[in-house]
CSV table of C-alpha atoms in Angstrom, one decimal:
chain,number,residue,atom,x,y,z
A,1,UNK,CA,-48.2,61.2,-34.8
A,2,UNK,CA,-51.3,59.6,-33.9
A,3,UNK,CA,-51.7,55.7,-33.9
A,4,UNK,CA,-54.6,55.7,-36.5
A,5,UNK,CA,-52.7,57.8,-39.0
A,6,UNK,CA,-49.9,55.0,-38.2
A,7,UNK,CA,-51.8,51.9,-39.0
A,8,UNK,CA,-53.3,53.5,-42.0
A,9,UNK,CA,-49.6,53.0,-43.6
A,10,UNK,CA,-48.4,50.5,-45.2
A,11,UNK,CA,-46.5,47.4,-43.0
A,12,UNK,CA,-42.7,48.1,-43.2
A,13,UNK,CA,-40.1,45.4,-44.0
A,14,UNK,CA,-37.7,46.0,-41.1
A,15,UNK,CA,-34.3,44.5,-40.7
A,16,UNK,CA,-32.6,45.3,-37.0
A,17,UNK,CA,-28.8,44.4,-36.8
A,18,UNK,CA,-27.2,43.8,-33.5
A,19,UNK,CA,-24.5,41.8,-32.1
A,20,UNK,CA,-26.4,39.8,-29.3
A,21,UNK,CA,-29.8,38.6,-29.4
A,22,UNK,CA,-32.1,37.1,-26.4
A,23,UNK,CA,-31.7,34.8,-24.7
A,24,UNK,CA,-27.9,36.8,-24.1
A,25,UNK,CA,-28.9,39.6,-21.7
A,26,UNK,CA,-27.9,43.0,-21.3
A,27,UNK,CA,-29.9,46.0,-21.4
A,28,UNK,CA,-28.9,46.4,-24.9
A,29,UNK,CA,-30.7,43.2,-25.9
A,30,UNK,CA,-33.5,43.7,-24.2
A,31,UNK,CA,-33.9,47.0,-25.2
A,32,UNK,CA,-34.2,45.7,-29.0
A,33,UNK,CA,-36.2,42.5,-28.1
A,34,UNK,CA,-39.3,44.9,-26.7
A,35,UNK,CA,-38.7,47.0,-29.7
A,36,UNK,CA,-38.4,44.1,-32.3
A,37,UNK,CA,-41.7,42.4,-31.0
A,38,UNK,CA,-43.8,44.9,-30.4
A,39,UNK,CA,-42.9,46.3,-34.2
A,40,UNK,CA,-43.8,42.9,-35.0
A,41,UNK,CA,-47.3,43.0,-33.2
A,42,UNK,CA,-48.5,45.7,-35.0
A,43,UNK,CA,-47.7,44.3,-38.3
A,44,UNK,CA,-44.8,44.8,-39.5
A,45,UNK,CA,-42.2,42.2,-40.7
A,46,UNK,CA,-39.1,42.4,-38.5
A,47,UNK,CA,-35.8,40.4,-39.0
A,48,UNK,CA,-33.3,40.6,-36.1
A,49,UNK,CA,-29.6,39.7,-37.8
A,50,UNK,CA,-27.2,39.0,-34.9
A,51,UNK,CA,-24.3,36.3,-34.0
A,52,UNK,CA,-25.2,32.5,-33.3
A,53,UNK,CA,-22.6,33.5,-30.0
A,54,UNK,CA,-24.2,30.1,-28.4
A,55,UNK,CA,-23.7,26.8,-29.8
A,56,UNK,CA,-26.8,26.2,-28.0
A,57,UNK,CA,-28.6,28.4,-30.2
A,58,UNK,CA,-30.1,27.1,-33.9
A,59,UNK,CA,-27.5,28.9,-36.3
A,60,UNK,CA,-29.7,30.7,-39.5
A,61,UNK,CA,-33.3,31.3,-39.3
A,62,UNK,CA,-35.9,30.9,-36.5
A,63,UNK,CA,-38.7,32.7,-35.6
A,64,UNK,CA,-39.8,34.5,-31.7
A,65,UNK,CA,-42.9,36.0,-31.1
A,66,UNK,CA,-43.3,36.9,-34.6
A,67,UNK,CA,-39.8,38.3,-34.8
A,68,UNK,CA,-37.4,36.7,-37.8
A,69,UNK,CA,-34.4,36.0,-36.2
A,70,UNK,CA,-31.0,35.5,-38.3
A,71,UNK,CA,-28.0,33.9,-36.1
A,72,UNK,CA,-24.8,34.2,-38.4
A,73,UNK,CA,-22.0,32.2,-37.9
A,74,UNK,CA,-19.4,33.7,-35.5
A,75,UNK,CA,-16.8,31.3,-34.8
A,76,UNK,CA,-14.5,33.7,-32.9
A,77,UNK,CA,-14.5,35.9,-30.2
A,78,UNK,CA,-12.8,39.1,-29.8
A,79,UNK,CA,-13.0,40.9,-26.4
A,80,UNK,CA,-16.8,41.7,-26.6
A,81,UNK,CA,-17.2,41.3,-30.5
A,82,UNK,CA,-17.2,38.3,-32.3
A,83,UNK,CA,-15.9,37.2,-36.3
A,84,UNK,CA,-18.5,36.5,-38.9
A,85,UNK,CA,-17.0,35.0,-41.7
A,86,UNK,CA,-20.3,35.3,-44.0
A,87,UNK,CA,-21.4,38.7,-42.2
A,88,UNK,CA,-21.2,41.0,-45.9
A,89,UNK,CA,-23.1,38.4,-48.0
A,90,UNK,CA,-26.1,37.6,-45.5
A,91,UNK,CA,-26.4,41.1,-44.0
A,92,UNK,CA,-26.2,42.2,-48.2
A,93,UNK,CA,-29.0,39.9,-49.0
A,94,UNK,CA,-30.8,41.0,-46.2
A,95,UNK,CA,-30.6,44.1,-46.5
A,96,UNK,CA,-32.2,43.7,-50.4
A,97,UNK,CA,-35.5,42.5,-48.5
A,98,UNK,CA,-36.6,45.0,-46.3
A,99,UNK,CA,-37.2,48.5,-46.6
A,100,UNK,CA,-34.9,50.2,-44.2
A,101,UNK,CA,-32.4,49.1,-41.5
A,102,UNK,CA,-31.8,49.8,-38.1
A,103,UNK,CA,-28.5,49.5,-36.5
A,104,UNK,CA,-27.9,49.4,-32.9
A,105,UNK,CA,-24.6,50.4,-31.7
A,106,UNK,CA,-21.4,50.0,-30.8
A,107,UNK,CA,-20.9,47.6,-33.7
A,108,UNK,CA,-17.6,46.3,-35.8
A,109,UNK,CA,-19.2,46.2,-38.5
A,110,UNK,CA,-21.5,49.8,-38.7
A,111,UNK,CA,-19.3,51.1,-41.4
A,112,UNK,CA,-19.7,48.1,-43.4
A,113,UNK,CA,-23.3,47.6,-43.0
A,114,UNK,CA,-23.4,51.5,-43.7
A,115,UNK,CA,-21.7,51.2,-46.9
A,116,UNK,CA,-23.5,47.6,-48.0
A,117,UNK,CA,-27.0,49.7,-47.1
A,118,UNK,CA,-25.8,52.3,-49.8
A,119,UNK,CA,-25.5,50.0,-52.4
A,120,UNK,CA,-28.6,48.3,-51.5
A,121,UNK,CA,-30.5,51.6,-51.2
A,122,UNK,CA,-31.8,51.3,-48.2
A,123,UNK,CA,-31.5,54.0,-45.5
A,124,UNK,CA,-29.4,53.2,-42.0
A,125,UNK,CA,-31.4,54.5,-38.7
A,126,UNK,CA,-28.5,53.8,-36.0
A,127,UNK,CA,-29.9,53.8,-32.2
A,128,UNK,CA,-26.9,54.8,-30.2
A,129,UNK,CA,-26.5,52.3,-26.7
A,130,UNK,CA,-23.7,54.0,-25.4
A,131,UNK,CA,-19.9,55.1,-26.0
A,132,UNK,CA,-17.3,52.0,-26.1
A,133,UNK,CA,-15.6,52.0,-22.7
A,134,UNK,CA,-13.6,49.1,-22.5
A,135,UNK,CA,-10.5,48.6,-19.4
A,136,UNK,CA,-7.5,49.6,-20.5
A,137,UNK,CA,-5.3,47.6,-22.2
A,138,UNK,CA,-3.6,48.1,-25.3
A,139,UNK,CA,-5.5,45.8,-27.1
A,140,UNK,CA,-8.6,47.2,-25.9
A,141,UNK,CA,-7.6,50.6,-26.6
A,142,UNK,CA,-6.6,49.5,-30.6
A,143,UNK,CA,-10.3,47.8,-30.3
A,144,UNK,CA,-11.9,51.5,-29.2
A,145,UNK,CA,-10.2,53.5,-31.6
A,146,UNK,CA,-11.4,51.5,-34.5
A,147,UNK,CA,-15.1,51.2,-33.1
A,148,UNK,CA,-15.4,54.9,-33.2
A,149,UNK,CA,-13.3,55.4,-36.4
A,150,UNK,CA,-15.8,52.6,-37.8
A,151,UNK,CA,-18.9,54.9,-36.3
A,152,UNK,CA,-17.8,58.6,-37.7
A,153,UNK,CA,-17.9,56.2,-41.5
A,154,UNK,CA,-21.4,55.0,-41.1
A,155,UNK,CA,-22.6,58.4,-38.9
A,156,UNK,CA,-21.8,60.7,-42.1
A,157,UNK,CA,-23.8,58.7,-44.2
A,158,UNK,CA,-26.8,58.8,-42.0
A,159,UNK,CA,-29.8,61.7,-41.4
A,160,UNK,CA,-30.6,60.8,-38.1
A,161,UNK,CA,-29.2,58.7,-35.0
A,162,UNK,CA,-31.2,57.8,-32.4
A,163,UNK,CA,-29.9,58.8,-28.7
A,164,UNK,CA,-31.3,57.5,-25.6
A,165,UNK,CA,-31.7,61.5,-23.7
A,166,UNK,CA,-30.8,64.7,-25.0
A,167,UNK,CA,-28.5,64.5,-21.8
A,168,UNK,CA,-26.5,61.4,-22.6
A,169,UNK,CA,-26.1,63.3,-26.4
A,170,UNK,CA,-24.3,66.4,-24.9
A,171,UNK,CA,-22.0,64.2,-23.6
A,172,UNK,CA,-21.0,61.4,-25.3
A,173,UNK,CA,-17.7,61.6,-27.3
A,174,UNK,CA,-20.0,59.6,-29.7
A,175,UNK,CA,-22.5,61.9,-30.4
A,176,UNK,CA,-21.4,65.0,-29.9
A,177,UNK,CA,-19.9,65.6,-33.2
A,178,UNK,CA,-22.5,65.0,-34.8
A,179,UNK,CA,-25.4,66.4,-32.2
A,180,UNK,CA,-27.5,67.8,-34.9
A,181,UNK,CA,-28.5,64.7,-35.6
A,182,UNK,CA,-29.3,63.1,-32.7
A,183,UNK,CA,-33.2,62.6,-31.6
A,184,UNK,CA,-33.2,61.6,-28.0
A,185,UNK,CA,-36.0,58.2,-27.4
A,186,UNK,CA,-36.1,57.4,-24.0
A,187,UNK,CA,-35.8,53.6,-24.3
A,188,UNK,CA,-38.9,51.0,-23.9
A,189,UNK,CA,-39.4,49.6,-20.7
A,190,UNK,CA,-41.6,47.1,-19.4
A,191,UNK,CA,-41.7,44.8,-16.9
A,192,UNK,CA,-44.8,42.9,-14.9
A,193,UNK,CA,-46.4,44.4,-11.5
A,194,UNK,CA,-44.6,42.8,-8.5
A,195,UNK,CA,-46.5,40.1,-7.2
A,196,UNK,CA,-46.5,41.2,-3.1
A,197,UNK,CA,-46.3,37.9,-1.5
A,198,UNK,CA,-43.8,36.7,-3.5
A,199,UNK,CA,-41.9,40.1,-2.7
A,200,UNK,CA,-42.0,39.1,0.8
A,201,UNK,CA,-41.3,35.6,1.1
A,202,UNK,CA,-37.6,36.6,-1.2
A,203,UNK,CA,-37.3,39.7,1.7
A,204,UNK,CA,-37.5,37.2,4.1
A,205,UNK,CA,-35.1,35.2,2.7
A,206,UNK,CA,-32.5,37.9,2.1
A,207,UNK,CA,-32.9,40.2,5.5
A,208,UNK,CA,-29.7,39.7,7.5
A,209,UNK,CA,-31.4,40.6,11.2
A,210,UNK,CA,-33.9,43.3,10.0
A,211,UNK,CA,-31.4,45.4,8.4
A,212,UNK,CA,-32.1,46.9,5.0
A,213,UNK,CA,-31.8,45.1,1.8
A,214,UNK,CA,-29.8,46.9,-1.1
A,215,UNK,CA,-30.5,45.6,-4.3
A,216,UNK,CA,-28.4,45.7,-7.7
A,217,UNK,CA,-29.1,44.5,-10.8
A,218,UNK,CA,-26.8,44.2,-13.8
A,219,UNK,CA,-23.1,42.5,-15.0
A,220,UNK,CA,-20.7,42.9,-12.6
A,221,UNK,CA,-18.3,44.5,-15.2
A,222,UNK,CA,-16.0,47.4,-14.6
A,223,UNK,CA,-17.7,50.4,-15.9
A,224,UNK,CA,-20.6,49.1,-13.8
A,225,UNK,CA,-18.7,49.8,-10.9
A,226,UNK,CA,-19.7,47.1,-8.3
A,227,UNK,CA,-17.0,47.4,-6.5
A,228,UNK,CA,-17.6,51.0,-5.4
A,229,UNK,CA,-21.4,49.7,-3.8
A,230,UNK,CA,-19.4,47.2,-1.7
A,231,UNK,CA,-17.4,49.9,0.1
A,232,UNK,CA,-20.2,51.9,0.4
A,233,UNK,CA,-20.7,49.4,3.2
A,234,UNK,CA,-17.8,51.2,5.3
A,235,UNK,CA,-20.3,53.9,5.2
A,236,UNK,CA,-24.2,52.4,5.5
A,237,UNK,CA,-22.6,49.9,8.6
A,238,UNK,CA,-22.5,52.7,10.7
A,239,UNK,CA,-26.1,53.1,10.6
A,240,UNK,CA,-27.5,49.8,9.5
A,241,UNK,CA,-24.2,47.0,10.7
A,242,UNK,CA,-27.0,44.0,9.1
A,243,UNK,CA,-27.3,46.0,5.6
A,244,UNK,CA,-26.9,42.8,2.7
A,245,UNK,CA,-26.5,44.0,-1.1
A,246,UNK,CA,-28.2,41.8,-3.3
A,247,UNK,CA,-26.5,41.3,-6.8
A,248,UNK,CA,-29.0,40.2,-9.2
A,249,UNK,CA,-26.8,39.4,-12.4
A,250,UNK,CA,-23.8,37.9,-14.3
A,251,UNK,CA,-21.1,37.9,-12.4
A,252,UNK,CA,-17.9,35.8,-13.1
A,253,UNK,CA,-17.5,37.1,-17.3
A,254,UNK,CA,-14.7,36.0,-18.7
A,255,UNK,CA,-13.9,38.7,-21.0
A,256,UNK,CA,-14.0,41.1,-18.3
A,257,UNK,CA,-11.8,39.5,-15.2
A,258,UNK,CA,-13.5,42.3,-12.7
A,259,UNK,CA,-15.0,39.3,-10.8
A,260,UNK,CA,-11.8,37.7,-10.4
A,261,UNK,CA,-9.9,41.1,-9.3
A,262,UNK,CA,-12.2,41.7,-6.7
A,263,UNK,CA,-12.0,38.5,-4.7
A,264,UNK,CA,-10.3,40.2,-1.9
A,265,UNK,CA,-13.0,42.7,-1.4
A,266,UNK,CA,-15.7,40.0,-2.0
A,267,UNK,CA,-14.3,37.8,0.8
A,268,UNK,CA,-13.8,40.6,2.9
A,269,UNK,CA,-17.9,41.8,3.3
A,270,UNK,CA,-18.7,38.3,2.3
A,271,UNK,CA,-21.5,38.0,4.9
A,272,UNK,CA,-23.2,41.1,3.7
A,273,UNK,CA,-23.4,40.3,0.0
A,274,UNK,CA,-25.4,37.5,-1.4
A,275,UNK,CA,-25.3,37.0,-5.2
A,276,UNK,CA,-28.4,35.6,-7.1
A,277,UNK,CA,-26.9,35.2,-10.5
A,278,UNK,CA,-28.9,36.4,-13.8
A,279,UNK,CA,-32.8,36.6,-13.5
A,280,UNK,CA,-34.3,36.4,-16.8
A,281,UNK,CA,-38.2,35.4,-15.9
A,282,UNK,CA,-39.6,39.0,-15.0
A,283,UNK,CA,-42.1,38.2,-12.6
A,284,UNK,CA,-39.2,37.1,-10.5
A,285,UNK,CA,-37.0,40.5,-11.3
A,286,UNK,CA,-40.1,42.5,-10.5
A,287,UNK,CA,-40.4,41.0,-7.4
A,288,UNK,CA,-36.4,41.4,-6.8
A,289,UNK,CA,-36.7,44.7,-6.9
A,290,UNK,CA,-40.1,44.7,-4.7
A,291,UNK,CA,-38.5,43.0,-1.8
A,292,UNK,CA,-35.4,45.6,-1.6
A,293,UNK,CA,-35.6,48.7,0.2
A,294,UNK,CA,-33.2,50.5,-2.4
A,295,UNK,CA,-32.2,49.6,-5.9
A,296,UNK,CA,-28.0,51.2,-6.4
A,297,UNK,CA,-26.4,51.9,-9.7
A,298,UNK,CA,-22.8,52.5,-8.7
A,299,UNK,CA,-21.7,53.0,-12.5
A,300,UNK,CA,-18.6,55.0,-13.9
A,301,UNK,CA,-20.9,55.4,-17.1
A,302,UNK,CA,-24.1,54.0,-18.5
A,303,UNK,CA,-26.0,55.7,-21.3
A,304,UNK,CA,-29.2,55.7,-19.7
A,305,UNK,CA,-29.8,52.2,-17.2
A,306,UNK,CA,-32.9,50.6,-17.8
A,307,UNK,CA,-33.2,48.8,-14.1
A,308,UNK,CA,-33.6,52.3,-12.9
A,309,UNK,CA,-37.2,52.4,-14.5
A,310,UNK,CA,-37.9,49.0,-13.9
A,311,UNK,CA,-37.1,49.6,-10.5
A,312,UNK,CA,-39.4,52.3,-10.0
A,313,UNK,CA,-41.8,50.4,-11.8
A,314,UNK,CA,-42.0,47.9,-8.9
A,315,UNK,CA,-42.4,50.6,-6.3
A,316,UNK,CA,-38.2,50.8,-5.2
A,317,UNK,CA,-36.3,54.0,-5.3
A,318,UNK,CA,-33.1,54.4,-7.2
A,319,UNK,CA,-29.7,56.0,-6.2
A,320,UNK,CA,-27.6,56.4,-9.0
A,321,UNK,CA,-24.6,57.8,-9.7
A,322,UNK,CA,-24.5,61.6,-11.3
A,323,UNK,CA,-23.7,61.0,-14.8
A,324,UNK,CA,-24.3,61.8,-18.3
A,325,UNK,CA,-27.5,59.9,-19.2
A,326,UNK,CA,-27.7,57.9,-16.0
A,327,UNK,CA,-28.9,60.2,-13.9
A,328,UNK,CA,-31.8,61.3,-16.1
A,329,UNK,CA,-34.2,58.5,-14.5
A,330,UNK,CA,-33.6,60.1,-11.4
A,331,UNK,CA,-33.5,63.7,-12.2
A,332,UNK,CA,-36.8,63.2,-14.2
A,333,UNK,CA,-38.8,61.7,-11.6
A,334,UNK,CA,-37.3,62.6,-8.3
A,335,UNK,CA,-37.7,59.1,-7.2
A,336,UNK,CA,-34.4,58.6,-6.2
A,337,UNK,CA,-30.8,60.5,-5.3
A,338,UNK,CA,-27.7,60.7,-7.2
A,339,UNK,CA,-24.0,60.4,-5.7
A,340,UNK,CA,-21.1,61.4,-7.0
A,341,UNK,CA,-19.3,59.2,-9.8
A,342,UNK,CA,-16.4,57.2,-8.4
A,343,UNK,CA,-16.6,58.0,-4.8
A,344,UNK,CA,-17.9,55.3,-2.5
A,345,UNK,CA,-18.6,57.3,0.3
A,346,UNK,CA,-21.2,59.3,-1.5
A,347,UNK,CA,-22.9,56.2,-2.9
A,348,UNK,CA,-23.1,55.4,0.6
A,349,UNK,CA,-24.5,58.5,1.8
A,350,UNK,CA,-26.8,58.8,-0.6
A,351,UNK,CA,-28.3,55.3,0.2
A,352,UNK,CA,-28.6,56.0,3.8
A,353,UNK,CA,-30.7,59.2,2.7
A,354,UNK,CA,-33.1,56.8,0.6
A,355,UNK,CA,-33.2,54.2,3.7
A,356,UNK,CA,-33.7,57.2,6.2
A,357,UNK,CA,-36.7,58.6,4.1
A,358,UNK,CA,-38.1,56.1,1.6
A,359,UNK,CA,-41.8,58.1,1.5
A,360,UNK,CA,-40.0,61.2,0.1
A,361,UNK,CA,-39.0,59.3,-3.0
A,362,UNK,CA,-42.2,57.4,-3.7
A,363,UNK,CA,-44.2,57.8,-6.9
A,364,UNK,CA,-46.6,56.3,-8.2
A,365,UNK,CA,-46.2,53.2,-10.9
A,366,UNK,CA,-48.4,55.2,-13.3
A,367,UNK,CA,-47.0,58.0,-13.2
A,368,UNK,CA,-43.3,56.0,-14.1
A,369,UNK,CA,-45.4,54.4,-16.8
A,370,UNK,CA,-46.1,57.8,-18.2
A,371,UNK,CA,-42.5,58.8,-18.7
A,372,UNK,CA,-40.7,55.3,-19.6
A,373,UNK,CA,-43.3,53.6,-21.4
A,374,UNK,CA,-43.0,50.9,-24.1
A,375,UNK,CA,-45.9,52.0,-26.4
A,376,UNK,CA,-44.8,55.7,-26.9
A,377,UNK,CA,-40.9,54.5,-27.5
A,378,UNK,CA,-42.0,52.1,-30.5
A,379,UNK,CA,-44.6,55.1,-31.5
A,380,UNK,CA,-41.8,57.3,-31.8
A,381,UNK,CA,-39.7,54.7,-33.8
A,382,UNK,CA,-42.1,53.6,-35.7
A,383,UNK,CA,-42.9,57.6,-37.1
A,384,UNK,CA,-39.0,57.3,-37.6
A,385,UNK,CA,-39.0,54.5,-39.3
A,386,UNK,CA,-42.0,55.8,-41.8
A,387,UNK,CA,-40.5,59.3,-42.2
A,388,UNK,CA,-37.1,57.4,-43.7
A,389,UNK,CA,-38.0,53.9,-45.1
A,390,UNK,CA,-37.6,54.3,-49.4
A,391,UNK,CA,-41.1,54.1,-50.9
């Protein structure tokens, strides 16, 4: 659908429920930031309900960019969820002023908003971010069998549920039940040209005796896998002995523990691994991932992985490991190589093969801007959002 036959509508009141909102940082949150804005900047009025999870954050309304943002009272923590107390009567009154919601989950409360949305009248457009994969534990095992108990409520109420590739969807133990209605949105990325010199200056900083720098960006959290890029090292040494990995990202989360369990191995390549924390100004990300030779996702499962197109973005080849949804970066631009899930040595193969031959694996930033673009995600949301808002 066109943009003029878009902005010839009517502005839409829409209400986005999350659990996390900026400033916390993952890719889901940023993923609804770019959408909640940019909805916002062409008109229409967007509230973002989500937990206060900071005390440093103002609890009940504020306002972002144009963005109405909600923080509810959430007083206790849960693994990765939180307890609202006064979740049913805010999200019910919000939910009352706007013409249709979106939902992004996994979420503890999607059957509830679900069934508060029905009495409200208001139709539920749920964007998918990935199955819940939690380590084992048997509290975390009770948690993921009433997540997706909670889901198949709210996901046979719904018409539509948003996926982020038709890949990830014939895959997910999510989705798959209920694949007919699943439309795939690759999601919005964005993120500033690197500025060269600046690229430089951090390579210079980073390069352990001219070896190769290996960047990776994300939480360094089990599914991520982390641990799996640092023995690829048993592998890339033999080639390049002054390879460093670069770990741009959370690491010590406490309702994880991975950090702690992998001190051992930490100490043990300690003078190959340097670790820059979280990087939330995105000049300095984009020039992160300028100044590395390689960007790895060594993940056991990711729904998609935006730093793989904000990687690309900034001129840096991806490997990435070969599954559902993750590898569709990859397999849709060639500007990268996938190893094989769970095995080390591949990851570290595969790297060598990006180090050995970075030209064959070079595209141009346009042409990544054509596939993963911001403007044509929030287009296709926004035609979504039209088609199923009550008049």
């Amino acid at each position: 659908m066109g943009n003029s036959v878009l902005e010839s509508r009517r502005r839409l009141k829409v209400l986005i429920i999350l659990l996390y909102y900026h400033p916390h940082s993952t890719g889901l949150t940023q993923y609804v930031r770019m959408l909640a804005e940019e909805l916002a900047r062409r008109g229409h009025q967007v509230t973002v309900a989500a937990s206060c999870h900071s005390r440093d954050l103002p609890l009940g309304e504020s306002t972002l960019n144009g963005v109405r943002i909600v923080r509810l009272w959430a007083p206790i923590a849960i693994s990765r969820g939180r307890i609202m107390p006064f979740y049913p009567w805010t999200i019910y009154r919000l939910l009352r002023q706007h013409d249709i919601v979106n939902i992004h989950i996994p979420l503890l409360e999607t059957a509830l908003v679900a069934i508060l949305a029905a009495i409200a009248g208001v139709r539920v457009i749920p964007t998918h971010h990935g199955d819940l994969i939690l380590p084992r534990n048997r509290i975390n095992d009770m948690i993921t069998k009433i997540m997706f108990g909670l889901y198949k409520i709210m996901a046979t109420r719904v018409q539509i549920i948003i996926g982020p590739s038709d890949d990830y969807a014939d895959n997910s133990y999510y989705l798959l039940p209920f694949r007919e209605k699943v439309r795939a949105i690759y999601p919005p990325i964005s993120i500033p040209e690197p500025d060269p010199a600046g690229a430089r200056k951090l390579r210079a900083e980073w390069q352990y005796d001219g070896g190769p720098v290996i960047g990776y960006a994300g939480r360094f959290v089990q599914e991520k896998r982390p641990d799996l890029l640092i023995r690829s090292l048993d592998v890339i040494n033999k080639r390049h002995p002054n390879a460093r990995i670069v770990f741009a990202g959370e690491y010590d989360i406490s309702y994880e523990g991975t950090w702690q369990r992998h001190q051992d191995l930490v100490a043990q390549y300690k003078s190959q691994l340097l670790f820059l924390g979280l990087i939330r100004d995105k000049q300095k990300l984009a020039n992160f991932y300028a100044a590395c030779d390689v960007v790895v996702m060594s993940s056991d499962s990711d729904c998609f992985g935006l730093v793989q197109g904000e990687a690309m973005l900034c001129g840096t080849p991806v490997v990435m490991t070969d599954i559902p949804g993750g590898r569709v970066a990859v397999t849709t631009t060639g500007m990268g190589a996938l190893a094989k899930r769970g095995d080390s040595r591949s990851i570290g193969e595969k790297t060598l093969e990006v180090l050995a031959d970075p030209d064959r694996y070079a595209r141009p930033r346009e042409y990544i801007r054509s596939i993963f673009s911001l403007k044509e995600c929030v287009n296709e949301y926004e035609s979504i959002l039209y088609e199923y808002a009550q008049n």
